């Protein structure tokens, strides 16, 4: 029997990963952070997670139906955006703030550009920044952790980053007890948004992503490394005014941003060299905003600014074609 010869374009070898598998993997990796947030902030945290996830999925379905396109909820991207949005909100967020954030994330941050794979900015961070600028009171009202089963009522308090920013602006010096509870910062016993309170839970999720080979080292390592290096320089110059690198690592949304937001495959560079540049830029901007900006936190702004620079980074980090000789002059 005569054999048939099939001709097709590359790629000819597939690793087996699909979009929905990757999305589900990231969702699984975020479960420890979700569990810790529910433990420390109780039912309000669960409600915010439910509203953001359901709101993003409903908005995605309405947008796709309105555009006459097939539903895409099965790929898991809308659910993942909802979880990431919830992890960027305070535990005390009112219901309308969570739903409005979901509409902004999917409607403005994603579908207006054409849907999954076409959005230039991380949708969850677009929603967070829009809410932060539009509703600063609701977005900066933080709740002290009250573990499930405790008799502690919900109390409002400042985040460690906010407390330091206020003290430095008023006195020019760090508070006396600044950075005295690193174990609490690492495990999640501090005020903050749902996803930034536990570095330990985020590291567990990141380890799972590395094991699944969904993450590479480029962006997380250069992001965290540049924060440690630059904040360490300022700390060595004046430790009474600038917090230590360990404080920057354990507080705020740095871990969440470095492992789960900056590494978004759609909005980050595609080459290893480009990822290194992207991570360095995120780290430098984060430290500059935290130390000299008007906001105590700079992760969201840093990642969005570097998202905007991604096409340029991709252009200049593009590897040369195999077999070509660069022309001089």
C-alpha positions as semicolon CSV with decimal commas, in nm:
position;residue;x (nm);y (nm);z (nm)
1;X;0,000;0,000;0,000
2;X;0,134;0,339;-0,092
3;X;0,216;0,554;0,215
4;X;0,062;0,902;0,236
5;X;0,281;1,202;0,314
6;X;0,123;1,472;0,532
7;X;0,250;1,829;0,515
8;X;0,171;2,074;0,797
9;X;0,314;2,389;0,950
10;X;0,495;2,391;1,285
11;X;0,477;2,316;1,570
12;X;0,507;1,943;1,509
13;X;0,562;1,845;1,875
14;X;0,313;1,944;2,149
15;X;0,390;1,935;2,519
16;X;0,032;1,848;2,606
17;X;-0,042;2,171;2,798
18;X;-0,356;2,357;2,701
19;X;-0,501;2,690;2,809
20;X;-0,760;2,536;3,037
21;X;-0,498;2,307;3,200
22;X;-0,271;2,604;3,271
23;X;-0,558;2,812;3,409
24;X;-0,670;2,529;3,636
25;X;-0,311;2,484;3,754
26;X;-0,285;2,850;3,856
27;X;-0,622;2,831;4,032
28;X;-0,503;2,526;4,229
29;X;-0,187;2,717;4,321
30;X;-0,394;3,003;4,462
31;X;-0,602;2,780;4,689
32;X;-0,359;2,801;4,986
33;X;-0,374;3,183;4,975
34;X;-0,755;3,170;4,954
35;X;-0,772;2,929;5,250
36;X;-0,544;3,148;5,463
37;X;-0,748;3,459;5,384
38;X;-1,071;3,284;5,486
39;X;-0,906;3,160;5,808
40;X;-0,785;3,506;5,911
41;X;-1,077;3,718;5,784
42;X;-1,371;3,475;5,800
43;X;-1,691;3,492;5,598
44;X;-1,631;3,841;5,453
45;X;-1,327;3,702;5,269
46;X;-1,533;3,410;5,132
47;X;-1,803;3,652;5,018
48;X;-1,550;3,871;4,833
49;X;-1,403;3,564;4,662
50;X;-1,750;3,443;4,561
51;X;-1,867;3,782;4,428
52;X;-1,551;3,853;4,230
53;X;-1,534;3,505;4,074
54;X;-1,905;3,489;3,994
55;X;-1,907;3,849;3,871
56;X;-1,615;3,790;3,634
57;X;-1,773;3,472;3,493
58;X;-2,111;3,642;3,447
59;X;-1,952;3,946;3,280
60;X;-1,751;3,719;3,049
61;X;-2,064;3,530;2,947
62;X;-2,262;3,849;2,883
63;X;-1,981;4,005;2,678
64;X;-1,934;3,694;2,463
65;X;-2,307;3,663;2,408
66;X;-2,338;4,032;2,322
67;X;-2,060;3,999;2,064
68;X;-2,218;3,688;1,914
69;X;-1,923;3,468;2,007
70;X;-1,926;3,125;2,173
71;X;-1,897;3,109;2,552
72;X;-1,543;3,067;2,683
73;X;-1,601;2,998;3,052
74;X;-1,458;2,649;3,011
75;X;-1,101;2,779;2,968
76;X;-1,102;2,901;3,329
77;X;-0,954;3,242;3,252
78;X;-1,255;3,438;3,382
79;X;-1,263;3,241;3,707
80;X;-0,888;3,295;3,752
81;X;-0,927;3,669;3,693
82;X;-1,203;3,676;3,955
83;X;-0,989;3,500;4,214
84;X;-0,692;3,729;4,147
85;X;-0,918;4,034;4,173
86;X;-1,056;3,915;4,507
87;X;-0,703;3,857;4,638
88;X;-0,626;4,221;4,554
89;X;-0,920;4,363;4,752
90;X;-0,958;4,437;5,125
91;X;-1,158;4,183;5,329
92;X;-1,412;4,454;5,414
93;X;-1,491;4,534;5,050
94;X;-1,864;4,602;5,002
95;X;-2,054;4,379;4,760
96;X;-2,093;4,648;4,497
97;X;-1,718;4,717;4,492
98;X;-1,642;4,350;4,422
99;X;-1,902;4,331;4,143
100;X;-1,790;4,661;3,990
101;X;-1,433;4,539;3,992
102;X;-1,540;4,222;3,811
103;X;-1,714;4,424;3,540
104;X;-1,409;4,648;3,495
105;X;-1,166;4,355;3,489
106;X;-1,348;4,155;3,224
107;X;-1,528;4,431;3,034
108;X;-1,252;4,694;3,017
109;X;-0,941;4,493;3,098
110;X;-1,006;4,196;2,873
111;X;-1,302;4,179;2,634
112;X;-1,268;4,532;2,496
113;X;-0,933;4,423;2,348
114;X;-1,073;4,104;2,195
115;X;-1,067;3,855;2,480
116;X;-0,812;3,607;2,609
117;X;-0,470;3,649;2,451
118;X;-0,533;4,002;2,323
119;X;-0,537;4,210;2,642
120;X;-0,217;4,417;2,691
121;X;-0,270;4,467;3,066
122;X;-0,343;4,227;3,348
123;X;-0,725;4,252;3,384
124;X;-0,732;4,203;3,762
125;X;-0,473;4,479;3,813
126;X;-0,662;4,713;3,579
127;X;-0,968;4,669;3,799
128;X;-0,768;4,714;4,120
129;X;-0,612;5,042;4,006
130;X;-0,945;5,175;3,876
131;X;-1,111;5,095;4,209
132;X;-0,818;5,237;4,408
133;X;-0,834;5,569;4,225
134;X;-1,216;5,588;4,218
135;X;-1,294;5,461;4,569
136;X;-0,984;5,525;4,785
137;X;-1,171;5,502;5,118
138;X;-1,320;5,157;5,054
139;X;-0,995;5,033;4,897
140;X;-0,780;5,143;5,192
141;X;-1,003;5,037;5,482
142;X;-0,823;4,736;5,623
143;X;-0,939;4,482;5,877
144;X;-0,723;4,334;6,151
145;X;-0,696;3,953;6,123
146;X;-0,936;3,761;6,347
147;X;-0,880;3,384;6,305
148;X;-1,186;3,162;6,281
149;X;-1,306;3,058;6,625
150;X;-1,165;3,361;6,803
151;X;-1,388;3,607;6,990
152;X;-1,225;3,911;6,830
153;X;-1,460;4,149;6,650
154;X;-1,361;4,306;6,323
155;X;-1,128;4,600;6,387
156;X;-0,992;4,842;6,133
157;X;-0,619;4,899;6,127
158;X;-0,337;5,002;5,894
159;X;-0,126;4,767;5,688
160;X;0,245;4,745;5,779
161;X;0,335;4,935;5,461
162;X;0,073;5,202;5,530
163;X;0,187;5,241;5,889
164;X;0,547;5,296;5,780
165;X;0,452;5,536;5,502
166;X;0,250;5,752;5,744
167;X;0,526;5,752;6,007
168;X;0,796;5,850;5,759
169;X;0,581;6,128;5,611
170;X;0,505;6,273;5,958
171;X;0,837;6,226;6,139
172;X;1,092;6,130;5,875
173;X;1,168;5,813;6,073
174;X;1,040;5,456;6,086
175;X;0,821;5,363;6,386
176;X;1,006;5,195;6,672
177;X;0,838;4,856;6,629
178;X;0,863;4,851;6,251
179;X;0,945;4,505;6,122
180;X;0,925;4,340;6,465
181;X;0,683;4,061;6,367
182;X;0,830;3,892;6,063
183;X;0,679;3,555;6,157
184;X;0,332;3,713;6,154
185;X;0,403;3,883;5,821
186;X;0,526;3,554;5,674
187;X;0,235;3,340;5,788
188;X;-0,044;3,591;5,725
189;X;-0,123;3,745;6,063
190;X;-0,135;4,106;5,943
191;X;-0,376;4,349;5,780
192;X;-0,387;4,374;5,403
193;X;-0,569;4,257;5,095
194;X;-0,682;3,895;5,090
195;X;-0,392;3,767;4,884
196;X;-0,103;3,963;5,028
197;X;-0,120;3,860;5,391
198;X;0,058;3,523;5,373
199;X;0,391;3,491;5,196
200;X;0,404;3,127;5,308
201;X;0,080;3,035;5,128
202;X;0,192;3,213;4,811
203;X;0,528;3,035;4,816
204;X;0,352;2,699;4,845
205;X;0,142;2,786;4,540
206;X;0,448;2,906;4,351
207;X;0,629;2,579;4,427
208;X;0,340;2,390;4,269
209;X;0,360;2,607;3,955
210;X;0,735;2,549;3,928
211;X;0,678;2,175;3,969
212;X;0,418;2,185;3,690
213;X;0,664;2,392;3,483
214;X;0,399;2,659;3,436
215;X;0,640;2,915;3,583
216;X;1,001;2,982;3,490
217;X;1,252;3,153;3,718
218;X;1,305;3,461;3,504
219;X;1,037;3,705;3,621
220;X;0,997;3,600;3,989
221;X;1,372;3,582;4,052
222;X;1,459;3,912;3,887
223;X;1,154;4,087;4,036
224;X;1,226;3,978;4,393
225;X;1,603;4,009;4,347
226;X;1,586;4,366;4,223
227;X;1,359;4,462;4,514
228;X;1,603;4,308;4,763
229;X;1,905;4,473;4,599
230;X;1,761;4,823;4,559
231;X;1,579;4,836;4,894
232;X;1,895;4,696;5,056
233;X;2,101;4,985;4,924
234;X;1,862;5,242;5,074
235;X;1,843;5,044;5,400
236;X;2,221;5,040;5,435
237;X;2,238;5,414;5,370
238;X;1,976;5,507;5,633
239;X;1,815;5,216;5,829
240;X;1,622;5,462;6,045
241;X;1,422;5,586;5,743
242;X;1,409;5,293;5,500
243;X;1,280;4,945;5,593
244;X;1,489;4,634;5,538
245;X;1,466;4,414;5,225
246;X;1,307;4,138;5,436
247;X;1,026;4,375;5,532
248;X;0,961;4,451;5,164
249;X;0,955;4,080;5,079
250;X;0,707;3,981;5,352
251;X;0,462;4,271;5,333
252;X;0,232;4,409;5,068
253;X;0,151;4,239;4,741
254;X;0,508;4,169;4,631
255;X;0,488;3,788;4,651
256;X;0,144;3,780;4,488
257;X;0,264;4,011;4,211
258;X;0,596;3,837;4,149
259;X;0,456;3,484;4,120
260;X;0,097;3,527;3,998
261;X;0,047;3,870;3,837
262;X;0,369;3,972;3,664
263;X;0,404;3,621;3,517
264;X;0,079;3,644;3,321
265;X;0,167;3,478;2,990
266;X;-0,043;3,720;2,786
267;X;0,096;4,045;2,923
268;X;0,462;3,958;2,985
269;X;0,751;3,911;2,738
270;X;0,795;3,580;2,560
271;X;1,175;3,545;2,566
272;X;1,394;3,473;2,864
273;X;1,597;3,791;2,811
274;X;1,278;3,994;2,785
275;X;1,142;3,839;3,105
276;X;1,459;3,938;3,292
277;X;1,421;4,300;3,175
278;X;1,053;4,290;3,268
279;X;1,124;4,158;3,618
280;X;1,399;4,414;3,679
281;X;1,167;4,696;3,574
282;X;0,890;4,572;3,802
283;X;1,126;4,554;4,099
284;X;1,278;4,898;4,049
285;X;0,941;5,071;4,004
286;X;0,794;4,890;4,304
287;X;1,071;5,008;4,536
288;X;1,064;5,365;4,405
289;X;0,687;5,391;4,452
290;X;0,700;5,239;4,800
291;X;0,982;5,465;4,919
292;X;0,909;5,790;4,738
293;X;0,558;5,769;4,589
294;X;0,227;5,881;4,729
295;X;0,101;5,525;4,777
296;X;0,250;5,280;5,028
297;X;0,223;4,995;4,774
298;X;0,369;4,997;4,423
299;X;0,324;4,645;4,285
300;X;0,011;4,714;4,079
301;X;0,152;5,028;3,920
302;X;0,485;4,860;3,847
303;X;0,333;4,560;3,669
304;X;0,090;4,770;3,465
305;X;0,368;5,006;3,353
306;X;0,585;4,713;3,250
307;X;0,283;4,555;3,073
308;X;0,276;4,869;2,859
309;X;0,645;4,824;2,780
310;X;0,613;4,454;2,691
311;X;0,577;4,501;2,310
312;X;0,892;4,715;2,308
313;X;1,081;4,464;2,523
314;X;0,974;4,180;2,294
315;X;1,099;4,373;1,992
316;X;1,448;4,434;2,129
317;X;1,488;4,096;2,296
318;X;1,385;3,898;1,991
319;X;1,649;3,634;1,912
320;X;1,814;3,638;1,572
321;X;1,687;3,391;1,314
322;X;1,875;3,065;1,282
323;X;2,131;3,074;1,003
324;X;2,125;3,452;0,951
325;X;2,430;3,678;0,977
326;X;2,378;4,021;1,141
327;X;2,458;4,304;0,904
328;X;2,709;4,564;1,019
329;X;2,650;4,935;0,980
